[in-house]
PDB file of C-alpha atoms in Angstrom:
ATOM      1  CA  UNK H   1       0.000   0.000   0.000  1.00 55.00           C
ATOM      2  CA  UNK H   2       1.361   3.332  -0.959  1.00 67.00           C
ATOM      3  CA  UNK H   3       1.580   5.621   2.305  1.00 75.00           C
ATOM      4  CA  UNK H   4       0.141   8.965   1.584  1.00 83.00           C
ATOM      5  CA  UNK H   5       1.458  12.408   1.031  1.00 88.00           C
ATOM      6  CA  UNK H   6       1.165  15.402   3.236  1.00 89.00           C
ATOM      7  CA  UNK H   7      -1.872  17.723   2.829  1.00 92.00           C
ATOM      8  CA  UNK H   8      -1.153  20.180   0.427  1.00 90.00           C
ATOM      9  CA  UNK H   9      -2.146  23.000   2.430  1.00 91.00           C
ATOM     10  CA  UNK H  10       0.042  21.604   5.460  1.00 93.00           C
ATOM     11  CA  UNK H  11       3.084  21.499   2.844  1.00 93.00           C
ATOM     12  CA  UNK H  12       1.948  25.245   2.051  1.00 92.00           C
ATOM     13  CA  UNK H  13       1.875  26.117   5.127  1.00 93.00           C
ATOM     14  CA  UNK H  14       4.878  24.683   5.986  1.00 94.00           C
ATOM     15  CA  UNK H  15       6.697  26.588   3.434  1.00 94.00           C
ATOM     16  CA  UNK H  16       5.878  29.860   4.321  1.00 92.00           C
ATOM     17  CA  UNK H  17       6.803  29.255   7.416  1.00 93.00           C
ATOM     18  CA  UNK H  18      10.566  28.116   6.399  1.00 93.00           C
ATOM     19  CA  UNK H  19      10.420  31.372   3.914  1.00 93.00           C
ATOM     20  CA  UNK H  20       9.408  33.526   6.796  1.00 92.00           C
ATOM     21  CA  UNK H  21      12.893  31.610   8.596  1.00 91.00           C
ATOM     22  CA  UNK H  22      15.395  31.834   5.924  1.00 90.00           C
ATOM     23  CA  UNK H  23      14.280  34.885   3.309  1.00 89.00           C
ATOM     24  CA  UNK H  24      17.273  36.691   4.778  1.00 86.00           C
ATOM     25  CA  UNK H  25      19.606  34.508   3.273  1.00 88.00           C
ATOM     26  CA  UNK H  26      18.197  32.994   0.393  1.00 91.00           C
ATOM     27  CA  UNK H  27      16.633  36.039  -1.417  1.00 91.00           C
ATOM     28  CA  UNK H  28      19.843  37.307  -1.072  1.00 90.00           C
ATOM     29  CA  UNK H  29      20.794  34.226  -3.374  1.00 91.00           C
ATOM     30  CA  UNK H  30      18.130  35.112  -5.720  1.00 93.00           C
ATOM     31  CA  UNK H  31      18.669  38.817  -6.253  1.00 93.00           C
ATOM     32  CA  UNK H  32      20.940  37.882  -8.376  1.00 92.00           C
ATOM     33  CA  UNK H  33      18.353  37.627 -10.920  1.00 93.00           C
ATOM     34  CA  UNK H  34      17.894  40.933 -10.855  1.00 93.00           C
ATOM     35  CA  UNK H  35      21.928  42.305 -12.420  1.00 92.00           C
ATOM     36  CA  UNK H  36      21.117  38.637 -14.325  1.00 93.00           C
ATOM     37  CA  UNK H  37      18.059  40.142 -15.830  1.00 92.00           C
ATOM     38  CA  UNK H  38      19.615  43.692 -16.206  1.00 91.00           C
ATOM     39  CA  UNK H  39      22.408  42.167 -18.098  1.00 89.00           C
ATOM     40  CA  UNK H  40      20.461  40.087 -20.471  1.00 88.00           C
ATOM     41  CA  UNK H  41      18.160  43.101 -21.368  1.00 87.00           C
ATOM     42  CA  UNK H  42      21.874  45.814 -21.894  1.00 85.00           C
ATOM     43  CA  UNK H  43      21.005  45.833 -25.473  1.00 79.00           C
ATOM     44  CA  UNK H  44      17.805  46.981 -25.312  1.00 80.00           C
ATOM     45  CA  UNK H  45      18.115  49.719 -21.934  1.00 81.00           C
ATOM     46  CA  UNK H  46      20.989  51.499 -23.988  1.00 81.00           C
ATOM     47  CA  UNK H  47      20.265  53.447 -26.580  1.00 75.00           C
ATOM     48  CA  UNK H  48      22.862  52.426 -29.287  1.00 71.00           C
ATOM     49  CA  UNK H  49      23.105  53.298 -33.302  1.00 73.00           C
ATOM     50  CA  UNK H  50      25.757  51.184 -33.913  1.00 75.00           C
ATOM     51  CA  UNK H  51      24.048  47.394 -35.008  1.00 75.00           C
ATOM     52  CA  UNK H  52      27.054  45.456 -34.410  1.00 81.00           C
ATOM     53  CA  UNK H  53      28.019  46.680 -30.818  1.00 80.00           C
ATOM     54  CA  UNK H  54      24.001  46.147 -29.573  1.00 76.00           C
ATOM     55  CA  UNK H  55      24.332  42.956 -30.853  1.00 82.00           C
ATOM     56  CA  UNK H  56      27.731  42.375 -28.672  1.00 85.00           C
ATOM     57  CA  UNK H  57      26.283  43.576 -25.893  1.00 85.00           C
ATOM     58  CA  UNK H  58      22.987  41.618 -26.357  1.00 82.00           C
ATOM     59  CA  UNK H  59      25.274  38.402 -27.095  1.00 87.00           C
ATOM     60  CA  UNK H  60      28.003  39.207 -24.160  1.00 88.00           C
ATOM     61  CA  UNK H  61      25.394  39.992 -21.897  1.00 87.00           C
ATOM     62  CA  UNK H  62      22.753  36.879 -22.114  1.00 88.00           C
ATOM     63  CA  UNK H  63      25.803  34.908 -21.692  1.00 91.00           C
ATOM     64  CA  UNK H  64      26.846  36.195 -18.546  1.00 92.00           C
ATOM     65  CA  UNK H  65      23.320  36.386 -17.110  1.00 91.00           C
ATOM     66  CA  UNK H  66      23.244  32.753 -17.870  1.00 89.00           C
ATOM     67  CA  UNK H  67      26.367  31.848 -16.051  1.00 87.00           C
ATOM     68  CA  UNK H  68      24.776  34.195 -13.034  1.00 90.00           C
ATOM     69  CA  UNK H  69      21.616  32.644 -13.297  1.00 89.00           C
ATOM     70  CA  UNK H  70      23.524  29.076 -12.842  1.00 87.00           C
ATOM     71  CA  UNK H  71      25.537  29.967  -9.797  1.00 87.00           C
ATOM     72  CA  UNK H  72      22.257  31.386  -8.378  1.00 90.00           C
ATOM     73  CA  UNK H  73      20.269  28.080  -9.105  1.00 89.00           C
ATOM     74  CA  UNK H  74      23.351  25.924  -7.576  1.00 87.00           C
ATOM     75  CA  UNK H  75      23.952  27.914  -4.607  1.00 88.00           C
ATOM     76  CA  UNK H  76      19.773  28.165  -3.728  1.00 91.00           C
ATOM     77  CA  UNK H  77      20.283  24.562  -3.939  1.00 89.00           C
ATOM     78  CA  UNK H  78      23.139  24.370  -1.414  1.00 87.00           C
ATOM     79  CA  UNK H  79      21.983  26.836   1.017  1.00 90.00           C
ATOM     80  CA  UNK H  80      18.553  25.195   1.452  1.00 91.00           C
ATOM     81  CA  UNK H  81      19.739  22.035   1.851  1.00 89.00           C
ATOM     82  CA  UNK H  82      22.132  23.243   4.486  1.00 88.00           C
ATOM     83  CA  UNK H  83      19.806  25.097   5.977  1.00 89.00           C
ATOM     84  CA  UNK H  84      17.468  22.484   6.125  1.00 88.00           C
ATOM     85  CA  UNK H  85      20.208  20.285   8.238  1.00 84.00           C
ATOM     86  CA  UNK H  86      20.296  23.386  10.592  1.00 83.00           C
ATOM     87  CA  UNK H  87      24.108  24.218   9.528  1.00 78.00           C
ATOM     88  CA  UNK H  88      25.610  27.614   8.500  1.00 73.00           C
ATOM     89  CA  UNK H  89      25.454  28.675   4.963  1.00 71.00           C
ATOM     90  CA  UNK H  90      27.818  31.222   3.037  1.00 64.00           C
ATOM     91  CA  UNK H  91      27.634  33.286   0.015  1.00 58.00           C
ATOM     92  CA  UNK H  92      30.309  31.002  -1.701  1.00 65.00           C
ATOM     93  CA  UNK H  93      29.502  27.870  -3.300  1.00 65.00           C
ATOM     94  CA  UNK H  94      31.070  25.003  -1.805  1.00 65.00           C
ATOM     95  CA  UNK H  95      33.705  22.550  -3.964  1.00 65.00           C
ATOM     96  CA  UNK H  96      31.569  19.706  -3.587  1.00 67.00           C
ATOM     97  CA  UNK H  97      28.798  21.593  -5.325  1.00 70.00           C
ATOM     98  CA  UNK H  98      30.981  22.774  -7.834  1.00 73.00           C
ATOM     99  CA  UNK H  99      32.482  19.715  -8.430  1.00 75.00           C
ATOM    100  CA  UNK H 100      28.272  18.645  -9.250  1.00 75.00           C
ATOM    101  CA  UNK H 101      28.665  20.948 -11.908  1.00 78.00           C
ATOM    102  CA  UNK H 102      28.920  19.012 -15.249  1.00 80.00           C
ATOM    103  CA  UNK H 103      26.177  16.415 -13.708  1.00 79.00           C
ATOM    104  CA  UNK H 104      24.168  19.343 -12.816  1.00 80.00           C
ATOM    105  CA  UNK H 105      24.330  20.760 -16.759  1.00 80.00           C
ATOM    106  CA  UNK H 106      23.611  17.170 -17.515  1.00 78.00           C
ATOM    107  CA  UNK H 107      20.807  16.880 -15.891  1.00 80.00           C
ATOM    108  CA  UNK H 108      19.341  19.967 -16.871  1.00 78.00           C
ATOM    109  CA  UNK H 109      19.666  19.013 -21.008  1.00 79.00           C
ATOM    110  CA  UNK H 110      18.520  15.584 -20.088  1.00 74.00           C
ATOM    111  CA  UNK H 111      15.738  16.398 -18.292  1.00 73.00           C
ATOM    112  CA  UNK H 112      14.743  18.841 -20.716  1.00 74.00           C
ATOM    113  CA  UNK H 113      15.096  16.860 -23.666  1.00 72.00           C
ATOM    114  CA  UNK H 114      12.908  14.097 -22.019  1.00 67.00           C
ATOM    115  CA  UNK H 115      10.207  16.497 -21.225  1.00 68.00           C
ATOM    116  CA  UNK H 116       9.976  18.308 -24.748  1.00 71.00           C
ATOM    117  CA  UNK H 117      10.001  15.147 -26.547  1.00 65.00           C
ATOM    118  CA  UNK H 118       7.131  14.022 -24.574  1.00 61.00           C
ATOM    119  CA  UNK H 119       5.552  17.298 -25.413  1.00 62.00           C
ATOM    120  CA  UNK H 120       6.220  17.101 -28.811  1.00 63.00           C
ATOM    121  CA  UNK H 121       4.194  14.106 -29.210  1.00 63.00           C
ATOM    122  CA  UNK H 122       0.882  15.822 -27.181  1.00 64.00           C
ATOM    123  CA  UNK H 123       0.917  18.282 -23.867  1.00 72.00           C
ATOM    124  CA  UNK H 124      -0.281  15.664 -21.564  1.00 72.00           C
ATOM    125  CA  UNK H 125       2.538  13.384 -22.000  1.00 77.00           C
ATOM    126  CA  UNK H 126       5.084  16.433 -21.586  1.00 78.00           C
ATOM    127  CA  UNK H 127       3.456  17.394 -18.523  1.00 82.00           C
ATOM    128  CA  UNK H 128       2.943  13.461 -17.300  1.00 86.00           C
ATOM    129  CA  UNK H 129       7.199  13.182 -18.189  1.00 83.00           C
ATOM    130  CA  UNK H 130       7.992  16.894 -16.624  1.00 85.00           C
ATOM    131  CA  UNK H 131       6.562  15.660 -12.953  1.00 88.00           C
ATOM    132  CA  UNK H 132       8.173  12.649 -12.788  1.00 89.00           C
ATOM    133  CA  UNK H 133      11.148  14.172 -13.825  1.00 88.00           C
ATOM    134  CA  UNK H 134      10.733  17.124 -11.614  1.00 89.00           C
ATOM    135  CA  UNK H 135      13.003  15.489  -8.355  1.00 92.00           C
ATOM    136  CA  UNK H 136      15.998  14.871 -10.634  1.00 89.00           C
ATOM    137  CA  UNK H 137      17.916  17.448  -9.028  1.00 88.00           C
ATOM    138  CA  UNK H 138      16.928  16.994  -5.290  1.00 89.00           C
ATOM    139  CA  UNK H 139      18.506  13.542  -6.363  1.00 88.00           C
ATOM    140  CA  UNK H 140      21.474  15.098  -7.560  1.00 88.00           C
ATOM    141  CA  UNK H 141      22.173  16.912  -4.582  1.00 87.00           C
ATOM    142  CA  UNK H 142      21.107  14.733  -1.799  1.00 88.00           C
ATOM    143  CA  UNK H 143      22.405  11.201  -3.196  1.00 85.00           C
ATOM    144  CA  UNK H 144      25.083  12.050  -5.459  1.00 80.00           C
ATOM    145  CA  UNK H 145      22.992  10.265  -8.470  1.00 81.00           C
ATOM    146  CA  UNK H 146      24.156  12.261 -11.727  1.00 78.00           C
ATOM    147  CA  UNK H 147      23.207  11.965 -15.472  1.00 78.00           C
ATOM    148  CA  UNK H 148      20.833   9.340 -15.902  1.00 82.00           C
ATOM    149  CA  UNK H 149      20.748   7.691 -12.424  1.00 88.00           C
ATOM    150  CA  UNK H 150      19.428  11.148 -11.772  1.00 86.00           C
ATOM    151  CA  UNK H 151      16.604  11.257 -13.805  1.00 86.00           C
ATOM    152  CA  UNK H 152      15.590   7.424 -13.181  1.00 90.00           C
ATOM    153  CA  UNK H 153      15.742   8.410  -9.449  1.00 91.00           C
ATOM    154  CA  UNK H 154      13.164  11.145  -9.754  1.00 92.00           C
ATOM    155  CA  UNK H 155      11.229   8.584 -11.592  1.00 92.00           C
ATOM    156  CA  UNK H 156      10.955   5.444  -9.696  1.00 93.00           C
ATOM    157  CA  UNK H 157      10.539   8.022  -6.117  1.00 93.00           C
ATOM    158  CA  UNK H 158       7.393   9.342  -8.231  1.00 92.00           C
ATOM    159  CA  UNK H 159       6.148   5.887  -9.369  1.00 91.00           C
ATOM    160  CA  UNK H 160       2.370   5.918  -8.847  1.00 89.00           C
ATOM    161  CA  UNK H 161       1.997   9.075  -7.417  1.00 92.00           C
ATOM    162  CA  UNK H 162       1.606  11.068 -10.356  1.00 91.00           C
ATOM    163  CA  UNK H 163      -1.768  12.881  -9.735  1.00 92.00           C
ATOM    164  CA  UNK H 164      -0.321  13.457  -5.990  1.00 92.00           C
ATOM    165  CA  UNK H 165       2.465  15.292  -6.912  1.00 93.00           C
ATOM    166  CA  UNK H 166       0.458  17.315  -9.955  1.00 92.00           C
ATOM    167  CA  UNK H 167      -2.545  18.390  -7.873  1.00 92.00           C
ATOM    168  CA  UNK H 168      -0.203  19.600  -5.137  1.00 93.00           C
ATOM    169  CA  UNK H 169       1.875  21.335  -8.140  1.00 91.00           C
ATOM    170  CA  UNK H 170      -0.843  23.088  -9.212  1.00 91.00           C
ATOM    171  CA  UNK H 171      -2.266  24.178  -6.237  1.00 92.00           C
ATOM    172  CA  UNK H 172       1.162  25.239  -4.912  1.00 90.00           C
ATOM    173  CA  UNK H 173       1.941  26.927  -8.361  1.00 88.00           C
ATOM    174  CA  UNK H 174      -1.393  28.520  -8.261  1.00 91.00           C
ATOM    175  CA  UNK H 175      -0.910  30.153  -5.113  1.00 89.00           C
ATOM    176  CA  UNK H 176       2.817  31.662  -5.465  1.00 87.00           C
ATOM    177  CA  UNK H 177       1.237  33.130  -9.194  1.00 89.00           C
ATOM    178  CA  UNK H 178      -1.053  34.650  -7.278  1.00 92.00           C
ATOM    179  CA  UNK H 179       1.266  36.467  -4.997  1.00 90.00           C
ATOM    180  CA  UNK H 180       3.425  37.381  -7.951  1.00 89.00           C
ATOM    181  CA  UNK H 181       0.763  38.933  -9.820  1.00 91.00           C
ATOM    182  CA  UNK H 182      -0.305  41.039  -6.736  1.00 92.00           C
ATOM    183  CA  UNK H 183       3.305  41.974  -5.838  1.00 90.00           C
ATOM    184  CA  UNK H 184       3.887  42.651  -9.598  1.00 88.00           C
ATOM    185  CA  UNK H 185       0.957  45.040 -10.161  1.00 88.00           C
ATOM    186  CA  UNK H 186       2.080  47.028  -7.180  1.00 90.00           C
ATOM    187  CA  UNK H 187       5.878  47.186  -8.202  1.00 85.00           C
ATOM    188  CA  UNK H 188       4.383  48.657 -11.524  1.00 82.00           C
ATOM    189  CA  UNK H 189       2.564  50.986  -9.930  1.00 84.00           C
ATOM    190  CA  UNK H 190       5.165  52.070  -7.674  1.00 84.00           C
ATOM    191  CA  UNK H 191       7.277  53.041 -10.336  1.00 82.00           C
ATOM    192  CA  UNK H 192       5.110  54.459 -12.639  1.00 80.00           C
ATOM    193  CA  UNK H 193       3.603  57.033  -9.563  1.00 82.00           C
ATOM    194  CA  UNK H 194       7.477  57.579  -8.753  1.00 82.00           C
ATOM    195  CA  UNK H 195       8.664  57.766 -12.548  1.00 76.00           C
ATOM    196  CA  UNK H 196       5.540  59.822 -13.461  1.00 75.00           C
ATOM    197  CA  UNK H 197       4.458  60.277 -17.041  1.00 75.00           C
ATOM    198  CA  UNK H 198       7.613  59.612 -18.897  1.00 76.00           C
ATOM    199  CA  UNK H 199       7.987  56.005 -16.973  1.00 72.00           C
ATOM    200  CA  UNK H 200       4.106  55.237 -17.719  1.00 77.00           C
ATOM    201  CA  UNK H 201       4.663  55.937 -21.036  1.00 78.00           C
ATOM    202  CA  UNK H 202       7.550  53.722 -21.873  1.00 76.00           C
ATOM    203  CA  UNK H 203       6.367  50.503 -20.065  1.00 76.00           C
ATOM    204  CA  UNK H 204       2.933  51.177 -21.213  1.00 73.00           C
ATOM    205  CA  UNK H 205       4.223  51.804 -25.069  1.00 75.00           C
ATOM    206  CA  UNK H 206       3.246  48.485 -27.480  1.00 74.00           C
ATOM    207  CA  UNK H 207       6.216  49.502 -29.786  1.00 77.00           C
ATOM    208  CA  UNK H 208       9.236  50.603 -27.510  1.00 75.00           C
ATOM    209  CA  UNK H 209      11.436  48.161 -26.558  1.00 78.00           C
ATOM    210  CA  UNK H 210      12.422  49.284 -23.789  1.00 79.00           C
ATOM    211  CA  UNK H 211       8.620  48.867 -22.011  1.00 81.00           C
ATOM    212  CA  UNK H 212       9.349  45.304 -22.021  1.00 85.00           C
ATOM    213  CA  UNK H 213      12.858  45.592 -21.099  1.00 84.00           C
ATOM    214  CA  UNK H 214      12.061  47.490 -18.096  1.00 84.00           C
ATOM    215  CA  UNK H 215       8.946  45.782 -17.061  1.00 85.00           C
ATOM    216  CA  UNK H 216      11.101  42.399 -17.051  1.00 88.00           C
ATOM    217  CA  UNK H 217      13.764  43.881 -14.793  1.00 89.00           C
ATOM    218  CA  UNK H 218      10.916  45.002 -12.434  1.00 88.00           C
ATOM    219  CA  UNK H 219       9.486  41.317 -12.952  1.00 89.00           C
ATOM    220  CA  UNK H 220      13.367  39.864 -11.798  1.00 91.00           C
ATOM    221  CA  UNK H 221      12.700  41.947  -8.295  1.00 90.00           C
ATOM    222  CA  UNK H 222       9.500  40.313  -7.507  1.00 90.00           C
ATOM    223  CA  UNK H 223      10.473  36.906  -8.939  1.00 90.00           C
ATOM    224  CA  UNK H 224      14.197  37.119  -6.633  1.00 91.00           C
ATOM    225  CA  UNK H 225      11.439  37.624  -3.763  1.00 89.00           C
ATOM    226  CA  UNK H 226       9.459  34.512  -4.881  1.00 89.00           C
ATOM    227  CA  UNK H 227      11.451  31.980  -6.350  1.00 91.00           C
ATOM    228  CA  UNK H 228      12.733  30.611  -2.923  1.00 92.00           C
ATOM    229  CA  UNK H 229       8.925  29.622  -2.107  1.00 92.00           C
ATOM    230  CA  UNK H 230       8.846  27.332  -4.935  1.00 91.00           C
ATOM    231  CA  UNK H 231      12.602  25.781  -4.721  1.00 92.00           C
ATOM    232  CA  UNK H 232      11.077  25.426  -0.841  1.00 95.00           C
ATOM    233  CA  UNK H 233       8.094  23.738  -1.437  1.00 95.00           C
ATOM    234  CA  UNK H 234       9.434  21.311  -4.008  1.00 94.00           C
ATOM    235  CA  UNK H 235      12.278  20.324  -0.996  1.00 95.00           C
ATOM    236  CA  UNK H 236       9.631  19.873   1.048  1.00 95.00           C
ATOM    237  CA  UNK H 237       7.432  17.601  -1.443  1.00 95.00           C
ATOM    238  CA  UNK H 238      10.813  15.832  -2.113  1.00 95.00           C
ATOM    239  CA  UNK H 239      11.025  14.722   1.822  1.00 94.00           C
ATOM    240  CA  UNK H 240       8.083  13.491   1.581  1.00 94.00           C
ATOM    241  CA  UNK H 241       8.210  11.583  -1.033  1.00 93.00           C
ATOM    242  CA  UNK H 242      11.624  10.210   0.442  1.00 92.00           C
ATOM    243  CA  UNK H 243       9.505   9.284   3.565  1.00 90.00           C
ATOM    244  CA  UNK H 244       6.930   7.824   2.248  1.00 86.00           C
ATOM    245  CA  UNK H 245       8.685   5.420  -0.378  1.00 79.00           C
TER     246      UNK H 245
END
């Protein structure tokens, strides 16, 4: 008999309440999104005439803001699972986690590849593959499994709990979209009272670029406040899962 998962309110619940603990270090990790995000959008924010450089810039910078956006993902990783064993974390990533790094960019392509070739074929099955491959990670950081062993870790810990894990997905994902639409709306609104006229006009504008640039930086603030909830509540799921195989 398979033992059942928590309540998904109670795992909810139980994530705020670790957010509310540890939001002073790990948004800290995820504000790096925001120079990330600033970085990937140069191009755009600076008013060039000259193709080539904008391109360079455009180029130099979304590279950068990827290898940013990888630290950031790999040291959230780290800190909650140290904090979760009630030890001290740093800003520095540790050599052991480094050393996870070509697994880690493994998993990631393999992973991905196995969840947009199920798509390919219809939705469902992309989504049905994406869940079960959704603890791949976790297993990479807790258990040391890398590459493959990774992704059929994720897979047998999710065997027959499919619409388990989904429903509290979606209920969980529900929730923190929510809160980012709320906390969105009133960044915009924040900005466009202090920028007045000239900063409604830009990120209101359907044909200047720089609307969109702009109102994706101000996205990377509320998402650097918002992203640890998530990582949070998919550790949590993970334990669970671990204790009730």
């Amino acid at each position: 008999m398979i033992s059942p998962l928590p309540k998904t309110w109670s795992l909810i619940k139980d994530t705020w309440g670790t957010f509310l603990k540890t939001w002073d270090t790990v948004v800290w990790i995820t504000a790096w999104i925001i120079p990330a995000t600033i970085l990937q959008e140069l191009g755009v924010l600076i008013p060039l005439t000259n193709a080539n450089l904008a391109m360079f810039i455009t180029v130099a910078g979304g590279l950068l803001a990827f290898v940013i956006v990888l630290w950031t993902i790999m040291r959230l990783y780290q800190a909650l699972l140290a904090l979760e064993a009630g030890k001290t974390t740093d800003t520095k990533i540790s050599a052991t986690t480094w050393a996870l790094l070509p697994s880690f960019l493994l998993v990631v392509v393999l992973q991905g590849l196995g969840t947009l070739g199920a798509t390919a074929l219809l939705i469902v099955p992309g989504i049905y593959v994406g869940t079960r491959l959704g603890f791949s990670m976790f297993g990479l950081f807790t258990k040391g499994t890398k590459g493959r062993a990774a992704l059929l870790y994720s897979w047998d810990l999710t065997k027959e709990r499919f619409w388990a894990i989904f429903g509290r997905n979606m209920a969980a994902i529900a929730l923190f979209i929510l809160l980012v639409l709320v906390a969105m709306t009133l960044a915009l609104f924040f900005v466009i009272v202090i920028g007045g006229s000239s900063a409604s006009e830009i990120l209101l504008s359907d044909t200047d670029p720089r609307g969109s640039a702009w109102g994706n930086v101000i996205g990377s603030l509320v998402e650097a406040a918002f992203i640890p909830l998530i990582a949070i509540f998919q550790l949590k799921l993970f334990r669970a899962l671990e204790k009730a195989s």
